[in-house]
Coordinates of C-alpha atoms in Angstrom, one line a residue:
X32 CA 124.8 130.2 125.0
X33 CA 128.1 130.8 126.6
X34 CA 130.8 127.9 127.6
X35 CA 134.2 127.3 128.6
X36 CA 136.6 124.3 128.3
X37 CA 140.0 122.8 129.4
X38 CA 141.1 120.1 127.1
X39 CA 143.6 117.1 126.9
X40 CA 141.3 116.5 126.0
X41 CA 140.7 120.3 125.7
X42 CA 138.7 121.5 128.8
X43 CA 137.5 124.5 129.2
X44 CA 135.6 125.7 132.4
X45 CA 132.6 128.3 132.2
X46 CA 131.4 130.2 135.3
X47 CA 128.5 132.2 135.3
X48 CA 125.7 133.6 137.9
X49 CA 122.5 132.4 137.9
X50 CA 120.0 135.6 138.7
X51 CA 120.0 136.0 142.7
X52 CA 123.2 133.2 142.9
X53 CA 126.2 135.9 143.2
X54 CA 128.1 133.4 145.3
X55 CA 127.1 130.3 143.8
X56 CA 128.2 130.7 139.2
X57 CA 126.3 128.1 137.0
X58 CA 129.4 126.0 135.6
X59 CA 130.2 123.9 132.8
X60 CA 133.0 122.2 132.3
X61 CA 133.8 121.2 128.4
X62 CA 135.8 118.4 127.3
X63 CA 137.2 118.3 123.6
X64 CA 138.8 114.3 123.0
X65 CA 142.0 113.8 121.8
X66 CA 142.3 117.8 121.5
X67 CA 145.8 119.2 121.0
X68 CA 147.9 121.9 122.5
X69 CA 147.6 123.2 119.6
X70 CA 144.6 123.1 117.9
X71 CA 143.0 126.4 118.5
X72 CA 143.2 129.5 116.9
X73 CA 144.0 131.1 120.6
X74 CA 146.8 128.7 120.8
X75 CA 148.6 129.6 117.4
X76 CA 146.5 127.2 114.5
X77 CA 146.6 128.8 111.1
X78 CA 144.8 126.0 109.5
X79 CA 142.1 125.0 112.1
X80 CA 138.8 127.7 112.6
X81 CA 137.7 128.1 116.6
X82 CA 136.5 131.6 116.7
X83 CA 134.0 131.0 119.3
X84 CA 136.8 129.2 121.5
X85 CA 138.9 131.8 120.5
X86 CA 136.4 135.1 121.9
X87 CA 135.8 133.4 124.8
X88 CA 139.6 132.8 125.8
X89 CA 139.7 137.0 125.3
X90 CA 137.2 137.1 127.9
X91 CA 139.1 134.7 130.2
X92 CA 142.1 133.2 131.1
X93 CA 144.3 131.3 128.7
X94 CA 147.2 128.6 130.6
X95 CA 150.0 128.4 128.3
X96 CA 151.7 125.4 130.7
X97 CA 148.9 123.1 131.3
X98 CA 148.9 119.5 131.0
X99 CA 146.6 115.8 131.2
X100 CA 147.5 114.1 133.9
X101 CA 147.9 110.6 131.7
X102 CA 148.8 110.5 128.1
X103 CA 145.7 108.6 127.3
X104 CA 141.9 109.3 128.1
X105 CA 140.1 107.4 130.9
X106 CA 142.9 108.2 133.7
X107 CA 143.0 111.8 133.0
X108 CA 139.0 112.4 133.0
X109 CA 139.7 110.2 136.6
X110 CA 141.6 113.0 137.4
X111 CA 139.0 116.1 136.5
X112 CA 136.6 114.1 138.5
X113 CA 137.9 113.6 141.5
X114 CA 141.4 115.6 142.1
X115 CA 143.5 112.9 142.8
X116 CA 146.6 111.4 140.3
X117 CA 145.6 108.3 138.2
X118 CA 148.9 106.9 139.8
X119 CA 147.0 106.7 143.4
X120 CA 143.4 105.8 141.4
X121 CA 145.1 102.9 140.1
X122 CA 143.2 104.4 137.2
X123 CA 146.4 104.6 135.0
X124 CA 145.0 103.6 131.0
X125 CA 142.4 103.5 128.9
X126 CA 139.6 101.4 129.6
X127 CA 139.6 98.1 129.1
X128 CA 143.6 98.6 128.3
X129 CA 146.3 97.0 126.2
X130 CA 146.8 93.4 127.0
X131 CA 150.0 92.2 127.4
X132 CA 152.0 90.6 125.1
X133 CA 154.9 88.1 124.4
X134 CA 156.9 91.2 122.3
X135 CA 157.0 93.4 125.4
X136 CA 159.7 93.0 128.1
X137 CA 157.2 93.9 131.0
X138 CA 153.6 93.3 131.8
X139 CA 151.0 95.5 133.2
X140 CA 150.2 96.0 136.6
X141 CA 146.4 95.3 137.8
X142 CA 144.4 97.8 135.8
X143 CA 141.5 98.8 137.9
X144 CA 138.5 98.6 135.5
X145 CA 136.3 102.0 136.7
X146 CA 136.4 104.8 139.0
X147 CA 135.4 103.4 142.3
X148 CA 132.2 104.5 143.7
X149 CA 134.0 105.3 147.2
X150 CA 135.6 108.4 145.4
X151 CA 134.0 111.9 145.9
X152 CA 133.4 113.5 142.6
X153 CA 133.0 116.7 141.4
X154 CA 129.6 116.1 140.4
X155 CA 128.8 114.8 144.1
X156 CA 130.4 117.9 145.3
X157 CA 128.0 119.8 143.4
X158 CA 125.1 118.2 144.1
X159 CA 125.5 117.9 147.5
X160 CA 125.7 122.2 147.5
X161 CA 122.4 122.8 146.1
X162 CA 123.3 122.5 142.1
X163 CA 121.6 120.4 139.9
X164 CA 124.1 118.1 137.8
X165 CA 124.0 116.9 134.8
X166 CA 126.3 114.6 132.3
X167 CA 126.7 115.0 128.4
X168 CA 128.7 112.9 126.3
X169 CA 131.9 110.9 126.4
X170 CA 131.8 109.3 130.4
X171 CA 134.4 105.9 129.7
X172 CA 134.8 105.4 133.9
X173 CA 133.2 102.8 134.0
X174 CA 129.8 100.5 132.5
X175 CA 126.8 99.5 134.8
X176 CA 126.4 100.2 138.0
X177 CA 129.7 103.1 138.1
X178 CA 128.0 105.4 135.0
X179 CA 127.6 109.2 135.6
X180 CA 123.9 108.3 137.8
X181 CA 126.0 106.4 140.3
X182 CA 128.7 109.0 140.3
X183 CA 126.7 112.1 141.3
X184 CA 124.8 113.5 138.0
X185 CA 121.2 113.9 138.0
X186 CA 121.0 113.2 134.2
X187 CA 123.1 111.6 132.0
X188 CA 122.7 111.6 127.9
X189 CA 125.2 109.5 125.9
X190 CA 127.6 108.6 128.2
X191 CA 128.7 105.0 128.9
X192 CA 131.8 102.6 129.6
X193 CA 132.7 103.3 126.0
X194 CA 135.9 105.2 124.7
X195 CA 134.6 105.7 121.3
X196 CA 131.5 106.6 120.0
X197 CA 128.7 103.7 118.2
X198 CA 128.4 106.4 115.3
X199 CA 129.5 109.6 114.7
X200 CA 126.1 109.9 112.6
X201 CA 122.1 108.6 113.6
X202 CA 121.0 106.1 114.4
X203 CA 123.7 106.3 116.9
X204 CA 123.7 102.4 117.9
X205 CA 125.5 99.6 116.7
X206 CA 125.2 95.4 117.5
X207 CA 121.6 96.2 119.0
X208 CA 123.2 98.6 121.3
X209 CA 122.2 102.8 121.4
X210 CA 124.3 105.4 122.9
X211 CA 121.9 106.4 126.1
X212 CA 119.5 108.6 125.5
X213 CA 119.7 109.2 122.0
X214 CA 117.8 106.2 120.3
X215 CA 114.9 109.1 119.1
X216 CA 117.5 110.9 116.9
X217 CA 117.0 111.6 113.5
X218 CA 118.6 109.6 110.8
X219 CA 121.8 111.2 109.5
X220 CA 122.1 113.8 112.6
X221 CA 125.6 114.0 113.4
X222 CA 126.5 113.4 117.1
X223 CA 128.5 116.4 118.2
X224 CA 125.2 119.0 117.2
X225 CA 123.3 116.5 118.9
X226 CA 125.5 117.1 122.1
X227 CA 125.1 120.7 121.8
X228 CA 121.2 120.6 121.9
X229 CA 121.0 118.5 124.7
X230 CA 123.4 120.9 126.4
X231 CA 121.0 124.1 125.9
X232 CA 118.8 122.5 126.6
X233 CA 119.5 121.5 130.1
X234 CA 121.1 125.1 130.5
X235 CA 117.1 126.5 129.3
X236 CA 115.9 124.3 131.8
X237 CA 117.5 124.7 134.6
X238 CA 118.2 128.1 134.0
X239 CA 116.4 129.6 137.3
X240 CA 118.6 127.7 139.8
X241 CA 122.9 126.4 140.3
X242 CA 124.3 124.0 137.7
X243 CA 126.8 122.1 136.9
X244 CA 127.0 120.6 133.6
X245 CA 129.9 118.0 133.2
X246 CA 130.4 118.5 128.7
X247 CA 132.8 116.1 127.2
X248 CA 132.8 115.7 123.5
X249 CA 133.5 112.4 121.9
X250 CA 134.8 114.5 119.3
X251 CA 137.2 114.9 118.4
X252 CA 138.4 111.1 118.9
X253 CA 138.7 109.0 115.7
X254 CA 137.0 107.3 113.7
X255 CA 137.2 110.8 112.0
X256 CA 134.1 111.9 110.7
X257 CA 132.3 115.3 109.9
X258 CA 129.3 116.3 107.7
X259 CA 130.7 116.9 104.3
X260 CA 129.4 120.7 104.2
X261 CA 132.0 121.4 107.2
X262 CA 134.8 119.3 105.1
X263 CA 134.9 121.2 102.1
X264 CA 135.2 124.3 103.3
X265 CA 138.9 123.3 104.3
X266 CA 141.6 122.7 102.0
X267 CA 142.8 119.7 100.6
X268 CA 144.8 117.5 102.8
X269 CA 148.3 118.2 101.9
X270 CA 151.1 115.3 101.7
X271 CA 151.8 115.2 105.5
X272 CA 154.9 116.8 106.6
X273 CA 154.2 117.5 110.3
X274 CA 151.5 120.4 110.1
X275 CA 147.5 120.3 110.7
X276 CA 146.0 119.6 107.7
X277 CA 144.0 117.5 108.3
X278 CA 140.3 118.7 106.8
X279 CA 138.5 116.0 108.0
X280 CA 139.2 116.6 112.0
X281 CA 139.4 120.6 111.1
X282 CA 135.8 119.8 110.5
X283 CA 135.1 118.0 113.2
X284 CA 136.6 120.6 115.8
X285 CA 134.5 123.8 114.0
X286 CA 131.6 121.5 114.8
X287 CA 132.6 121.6 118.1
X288 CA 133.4 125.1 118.1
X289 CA 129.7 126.1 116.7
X290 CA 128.2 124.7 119.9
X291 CA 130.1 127.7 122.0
X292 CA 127.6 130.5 119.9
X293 CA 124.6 132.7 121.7
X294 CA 132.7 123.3 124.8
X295 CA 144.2 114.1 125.9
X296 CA 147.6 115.5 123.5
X297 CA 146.3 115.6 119.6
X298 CA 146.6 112.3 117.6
X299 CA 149.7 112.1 115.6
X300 CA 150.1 108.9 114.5
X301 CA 148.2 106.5 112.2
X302 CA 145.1 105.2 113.9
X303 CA 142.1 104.4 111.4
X304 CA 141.5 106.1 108.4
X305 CA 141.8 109.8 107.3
X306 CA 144.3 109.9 110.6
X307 CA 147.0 110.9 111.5
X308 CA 144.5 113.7 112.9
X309 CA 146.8 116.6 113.5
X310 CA 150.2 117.8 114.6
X311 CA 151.5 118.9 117.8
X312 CA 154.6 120.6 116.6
X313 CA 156.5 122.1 117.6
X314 CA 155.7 120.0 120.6
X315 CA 157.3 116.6 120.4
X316 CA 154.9 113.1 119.5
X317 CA 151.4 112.8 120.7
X318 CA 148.9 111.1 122.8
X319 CA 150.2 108.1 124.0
X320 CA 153.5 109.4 125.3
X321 CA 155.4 111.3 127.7
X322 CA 156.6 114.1 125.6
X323 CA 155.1 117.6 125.6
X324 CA 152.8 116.6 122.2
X325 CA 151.4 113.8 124.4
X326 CA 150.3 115.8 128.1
X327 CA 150.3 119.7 126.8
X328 CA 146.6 120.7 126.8
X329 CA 144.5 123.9 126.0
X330 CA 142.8 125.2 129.1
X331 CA 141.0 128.4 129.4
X332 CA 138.8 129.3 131.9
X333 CA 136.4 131.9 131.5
X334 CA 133.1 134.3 133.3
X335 CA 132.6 135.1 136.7
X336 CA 135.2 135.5 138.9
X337 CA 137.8 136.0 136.4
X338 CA 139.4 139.2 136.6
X339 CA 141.3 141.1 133.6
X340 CA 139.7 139.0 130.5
X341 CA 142.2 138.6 128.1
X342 CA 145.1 137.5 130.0
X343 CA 147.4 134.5 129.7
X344 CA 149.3 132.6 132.4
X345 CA 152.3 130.6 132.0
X346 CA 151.3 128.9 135.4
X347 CA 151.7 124.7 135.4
X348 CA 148.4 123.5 135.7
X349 CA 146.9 119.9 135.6
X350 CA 144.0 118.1 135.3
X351 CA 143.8 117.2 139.3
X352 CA 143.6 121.0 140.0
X353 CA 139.9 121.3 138.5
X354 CA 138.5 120.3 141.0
X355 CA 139.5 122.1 144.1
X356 CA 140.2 125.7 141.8
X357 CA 136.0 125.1 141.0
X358 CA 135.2 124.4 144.8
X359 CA 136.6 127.6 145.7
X360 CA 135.2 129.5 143.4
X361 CA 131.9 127.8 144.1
X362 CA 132.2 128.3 147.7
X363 CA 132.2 124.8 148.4
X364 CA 135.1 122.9 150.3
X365 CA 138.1 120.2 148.7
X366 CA 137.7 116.7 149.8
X367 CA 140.8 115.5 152.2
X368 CA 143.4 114.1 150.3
X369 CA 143.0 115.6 146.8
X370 CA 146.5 116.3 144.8
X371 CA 145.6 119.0 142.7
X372 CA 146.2 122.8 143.5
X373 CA 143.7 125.4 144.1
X374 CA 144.4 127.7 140.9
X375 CA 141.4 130.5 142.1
X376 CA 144.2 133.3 142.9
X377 CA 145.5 132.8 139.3
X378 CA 142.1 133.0 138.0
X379 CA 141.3 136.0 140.0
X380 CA 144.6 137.4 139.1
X381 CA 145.5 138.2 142.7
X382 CA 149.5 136.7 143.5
X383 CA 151.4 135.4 141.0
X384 CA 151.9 132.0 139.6
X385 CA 152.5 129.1 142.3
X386 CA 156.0 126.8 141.8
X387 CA 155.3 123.3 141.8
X388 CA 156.2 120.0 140.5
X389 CA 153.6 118.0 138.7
X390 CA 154.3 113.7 138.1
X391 CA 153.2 111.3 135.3
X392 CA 153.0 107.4 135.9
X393 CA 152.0 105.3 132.9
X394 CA 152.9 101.7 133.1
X395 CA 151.5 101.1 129.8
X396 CA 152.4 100.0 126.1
X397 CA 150.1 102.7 124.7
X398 CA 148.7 101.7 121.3
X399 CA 150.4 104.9 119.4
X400 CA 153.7 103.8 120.4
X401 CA 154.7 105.3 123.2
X402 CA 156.7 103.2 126.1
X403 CA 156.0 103.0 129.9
X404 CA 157.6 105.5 131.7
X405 CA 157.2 108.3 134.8
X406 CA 157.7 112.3 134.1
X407 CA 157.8 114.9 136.5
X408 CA 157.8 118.4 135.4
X409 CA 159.5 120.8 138.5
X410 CA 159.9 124.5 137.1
X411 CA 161.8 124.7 133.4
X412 CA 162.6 120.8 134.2
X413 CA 161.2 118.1 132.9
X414 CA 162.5 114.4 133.5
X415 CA 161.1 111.1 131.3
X416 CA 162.1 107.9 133.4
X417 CA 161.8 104.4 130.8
X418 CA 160.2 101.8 132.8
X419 CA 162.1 99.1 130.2
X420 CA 165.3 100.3 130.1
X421 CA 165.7 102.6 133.1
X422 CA 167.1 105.4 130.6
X423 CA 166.0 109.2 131.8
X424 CA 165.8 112.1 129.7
X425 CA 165.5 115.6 131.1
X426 CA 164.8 118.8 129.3
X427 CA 164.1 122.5 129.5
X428 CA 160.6 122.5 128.2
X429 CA 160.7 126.2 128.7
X430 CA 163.8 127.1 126.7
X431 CA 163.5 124.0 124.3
X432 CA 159.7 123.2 123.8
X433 CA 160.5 120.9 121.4
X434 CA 162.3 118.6 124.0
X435 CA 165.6 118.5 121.7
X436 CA 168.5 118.7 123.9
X437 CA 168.9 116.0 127.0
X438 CA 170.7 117.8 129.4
X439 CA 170.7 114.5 131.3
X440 CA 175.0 114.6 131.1
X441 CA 175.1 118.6 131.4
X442 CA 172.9 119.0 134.4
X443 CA 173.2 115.6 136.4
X444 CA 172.5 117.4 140.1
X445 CA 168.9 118.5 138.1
X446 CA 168.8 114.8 137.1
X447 CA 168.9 113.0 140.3
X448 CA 166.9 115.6 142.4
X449 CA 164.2 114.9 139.6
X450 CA 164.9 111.4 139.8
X451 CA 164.7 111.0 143.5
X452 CA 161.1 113.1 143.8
X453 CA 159.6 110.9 141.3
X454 CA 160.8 107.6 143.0
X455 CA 159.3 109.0 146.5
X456 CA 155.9 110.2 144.6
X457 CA 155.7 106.8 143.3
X458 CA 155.9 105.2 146.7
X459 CA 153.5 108.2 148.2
X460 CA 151.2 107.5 146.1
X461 CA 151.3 103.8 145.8
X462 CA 151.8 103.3 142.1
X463 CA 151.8 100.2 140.6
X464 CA 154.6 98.9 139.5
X465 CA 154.9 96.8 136.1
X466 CA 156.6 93.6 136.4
X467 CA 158.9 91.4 133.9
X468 CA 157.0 89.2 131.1
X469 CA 158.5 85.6 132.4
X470 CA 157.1 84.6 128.3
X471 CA 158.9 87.8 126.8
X472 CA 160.0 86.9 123.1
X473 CA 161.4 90.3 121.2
X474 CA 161.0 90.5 118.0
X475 CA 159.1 87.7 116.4
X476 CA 159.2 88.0 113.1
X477 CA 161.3 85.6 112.2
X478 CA 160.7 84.0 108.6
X479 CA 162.6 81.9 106.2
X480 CA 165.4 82.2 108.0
X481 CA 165.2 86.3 108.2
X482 CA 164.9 88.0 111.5
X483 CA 163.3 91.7 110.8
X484 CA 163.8 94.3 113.0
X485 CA 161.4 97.1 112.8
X486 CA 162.6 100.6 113.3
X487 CA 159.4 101.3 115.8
X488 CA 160.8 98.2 117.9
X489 CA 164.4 99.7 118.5
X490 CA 165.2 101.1 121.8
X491 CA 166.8 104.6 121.3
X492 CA 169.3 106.9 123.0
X493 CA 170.2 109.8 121.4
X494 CA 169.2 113.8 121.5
X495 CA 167.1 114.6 118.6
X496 CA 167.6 110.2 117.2
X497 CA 163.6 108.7 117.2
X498 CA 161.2 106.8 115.8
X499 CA 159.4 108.3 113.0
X500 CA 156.1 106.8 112.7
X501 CA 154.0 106.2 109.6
X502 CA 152.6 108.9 107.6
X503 CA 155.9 109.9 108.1
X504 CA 158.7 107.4 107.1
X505 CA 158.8 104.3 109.4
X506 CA 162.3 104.7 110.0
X507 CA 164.6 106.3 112.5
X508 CA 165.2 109.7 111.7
X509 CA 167.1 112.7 112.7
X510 CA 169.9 110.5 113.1
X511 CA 172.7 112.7 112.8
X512 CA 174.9 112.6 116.1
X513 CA 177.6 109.7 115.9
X514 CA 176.9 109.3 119.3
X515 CA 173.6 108.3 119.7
X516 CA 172.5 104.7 119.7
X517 CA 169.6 102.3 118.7
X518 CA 169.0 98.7 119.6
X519 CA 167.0 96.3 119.1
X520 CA 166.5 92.7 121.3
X521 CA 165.9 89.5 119.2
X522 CA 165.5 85.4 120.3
X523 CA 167.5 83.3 117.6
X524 CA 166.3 79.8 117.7
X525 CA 169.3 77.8 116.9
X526 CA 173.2 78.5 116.7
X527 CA 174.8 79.8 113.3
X528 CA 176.5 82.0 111.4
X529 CA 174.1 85.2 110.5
X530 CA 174.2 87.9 108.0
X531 CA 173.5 91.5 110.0
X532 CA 172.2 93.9 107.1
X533 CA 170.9 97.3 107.6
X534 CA 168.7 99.1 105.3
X535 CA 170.0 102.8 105.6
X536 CA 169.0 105.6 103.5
X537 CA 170.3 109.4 103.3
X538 CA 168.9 112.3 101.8
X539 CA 170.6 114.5 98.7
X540 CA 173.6 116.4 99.8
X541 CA 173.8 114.3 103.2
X542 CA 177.4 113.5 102.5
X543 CA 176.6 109.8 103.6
X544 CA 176.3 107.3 106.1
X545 CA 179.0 105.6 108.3
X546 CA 178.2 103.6 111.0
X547 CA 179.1 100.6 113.4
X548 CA 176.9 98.0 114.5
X549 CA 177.3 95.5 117.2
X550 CA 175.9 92.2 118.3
X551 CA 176.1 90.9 121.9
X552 CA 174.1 88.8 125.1
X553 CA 171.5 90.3 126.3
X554 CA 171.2 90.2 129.9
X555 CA 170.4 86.7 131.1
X556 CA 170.5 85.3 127.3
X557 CA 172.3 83.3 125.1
X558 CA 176.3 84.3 124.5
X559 CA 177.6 85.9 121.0
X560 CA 180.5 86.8 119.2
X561 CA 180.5 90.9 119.5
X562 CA 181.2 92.5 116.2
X563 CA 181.9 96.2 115.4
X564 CA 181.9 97.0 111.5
X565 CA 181.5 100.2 109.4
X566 CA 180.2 98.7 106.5
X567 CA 176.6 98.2 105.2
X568 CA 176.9 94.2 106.2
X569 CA 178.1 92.2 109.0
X570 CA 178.6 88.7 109.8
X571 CA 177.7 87.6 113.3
X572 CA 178.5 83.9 115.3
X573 CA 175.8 82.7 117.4
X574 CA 177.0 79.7 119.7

């Protein structure tokens, strides 16, 4: 059985004819969750083993520069379905979402709750021209009455309004509720070879005539979990220190990768046990945010109608342009209106890569840390606009992957042509705004007198100055530029005199730490005595 995928999610898109169908290839389209840039062998992993992945990008197309079109899962599978930005879907976070809360300085706009029914889908589009259509795994667009049947799929096993799978292992239910379709599996049979059963065997039969087959994997979304046969034949997880080694979700993905014989951004942070999952490095954070560990995804793209197997292209691709590439290789015609690009010449390797400018709007607290903000990545360029603070950041994700340098004072004509394309994007597509929290209270751990401010709550400006999240060392790190800044909002209750200590540590042969601290109004806040010391303690008036 032969597949192919594109992922952020990892996807990969497979095109094959069925016998008398020259014009009209079988395709599947494979989904890997939470899959990073990478993960696969193909994509440079020493420690992770894809070798079917891996042949099948030799007999296809590999995109070096492709990206989610949303940090997180639901809006970006929005955007494989029907073309369009999650920005103009109103689609723009995982479903339900984050609620708002009194710690963050704005709200959410209205999240809409599923992908309407008026969009046209892939899986219409398909149907509609003759192929049968059916849906495997992960859907999370929407619960009853918007699933995969109401959406265009003939069939549909497992998928639901769900993000995260009842069980990773059978009886695949949980709270008197069974994943659909799978309430006959055997106890103990783990979901993801499950998947790839039910995917042969709606390739065996429907064999004979067009399909499409829509594949997303839960896997390989946390709650981590893998048979223990796969587990132990990976190393030992290491102490973390920003490389995969992770065996559990190793596992996990070569479970995946067994299904391609005869399928958002990796997770980098702490969320559940045996995570964090992997490491995007050198790509900077992970899913959640608008750095390139967050949106950089695998894609390849592989059978009929690629020409010269083997290749890669460095041509920016992302998720919106699925949909029209596959129409035109099908034969079949884009809806009106859709925003992604038709990629067919690239696959066909007829003219060379197109230049365009891809956007990012995610007015969102996401869960991993990340803060609301709009990207848009136009040739080498790539800005980050902060929805809190209004602070931009702009790199050359070409020459400096690793999103190191702001250029943001060395290139400021690059900076406000960026700026001023995202703004008008925003508008074109009407993007929902987020708003201020009226009952916004930073920082409320006050206690005994104490006000604590976390390293992960600080708002930082700086070039390589961030957050480093647990398992790393809940701290700010890589601070090493006197210039660069963090700060941190806080309500005091009543007027006094406070104590401003810092907890600062330095590594051997550092030379040590000297730094100034100060302490003023916020905007629209209560009035205090600035102070600007060099020492490891401060004293502060607060009228």
């Amino acid at each position: 059985m032969c597949f192919a995928s594109h992922c952020f999610l990892g996807l990969l898109s497979l095109l094959w004819q069925a016998p008398g169908e020259v014009s009209r290839p079988n395709v599947i389209v494979i989904v890997a969750d939470d899959l990073g840039a990478h993960d696969l062998g193909c994509y440079g992993s020493k420690f992770h083993r894809t070798p079917e992945l891996d042949r099948l990008a030799s007999e296809g197309i590999r995109f070096t520069q492709a990206y989610a079109a949303c940090p997180v899962c639901s809006p970006t599978r929005a955007a494989i379905m029907t073309g369009k930005y999650p920005a103009r879907l109103h689609l723009t976070d995982w479903l339900p979402g984050r609620g708002d809360r009194p710690d963050q300085a704005l709200n959410r706009p209205a999240l809409r709750q599923q992908l309407p029914l008026a969009e046209v889908t892939l899986a219409e589009l398909f149907r509609d021209a003759g192929y049968v259509t059916g849906h495997i795994g992960k859907w999370h667009l929407g619960g009853e009455g918007f699933g995969p049947l109401e959406q265009g799929f003939g069939s549909n096993i497992a998928g639901d309004h769900t993000g995260t799978p009842l069980s990773y292992f059978a009886p695949f239910g949980k709270n008197g509720r069974t994943m659909p379709r799978l309430e006959d599996a055997a106890s103990g049979e783990y979901l993801t070879d499950r998947l790839h059963r039910e995917a042969e065997r709606f390739v065996e039969t429907n064999c004979e005539r067009p399909f499409f087959l829509y594949f997303p994997h839960y896997a390989v979304h946390t709650p981590l979990k893998a048979p223990a046969e796969l587990v132990q034949t990976f190393p030992a997880e290491t102490p973390f220190m920003g490389q995969q080694n992770n065996p559990t979700y190793a596992a996990m993905l070569l479970a995946v990768d067994n299904g391609f014989t005869s399928d958002n951004g990796g997770l980098a942070t702490i969320e559940g046990p045996l995570t964090p999952a992997t490491s995007n490095a050198p790509a900077r954070e992970g899913k959640g945010w608008l750095y390139e560990g967050g949106i950089r995804v695998p894609l390849i793209i592989t059978g009929a109608g690629v020409t010269a197997p083997g290749r890669t292209s460095a041509q920016v691709a992302v998720s919106c342009d699925l949909l029209p590439t596959l129409c035109t290789l099908c034969g079949m015609t884009p809806p009106p209106g859709v925003d992604g690009v038709d990629l067919s010449g690239v696959v066909r390797d007829q003219p060379a890569e197109q230049p365009r400018a891809i956007y990012w709007h995610y007015p969102h607290y996401s869960n991993q840390g990340g803060r609301p903000g709009g990207a848009v990545r136009d040739g080498q360029y790539k800005l980050i606009e902060f929805y809190e603070t209004g602070r931009r950041e702009l790199f050359d994700v070409v020459a400096d992957p690793r999103e190191g340098k702001n250029l943001s004072a060395d290139k400021p004509d690059v900076l406000e042509r960026l700026s001023h394309n995202l703004a008008e994007w925003r508008v074109a597509v009407e993007a929902q705004m987020m708003t201020p929290n009226p009952d916004y209270r930073p920082n409320l751990q006050a206690e005994g007198g104490r006000i604590t401010l976390p390293a992960k709550t600080a708002t930082v400006e700086g070039i390589m100055l961030r957050y480093e999240p647990l398992p790393h060392k809940n701290t700010l790190g890589y601070w090493v530029r006197a210039e660069d800044t963090a700060s941190w909002e806080f309500d005091v209750v009543r007027p006094g005199k406070y104590r401003v200590e810092a907890l600062v540590g330095c590594g051997n042969g550092s030379g040590g730490w000297r730094g100034s601290r100060q302490v003023s109004a916020a905007s629209n806040r209560a009035p205090v005595h600035a102070c600007t010391v060099t020492s490891n303690a401060a004293s502060a008036m607060v009228m």
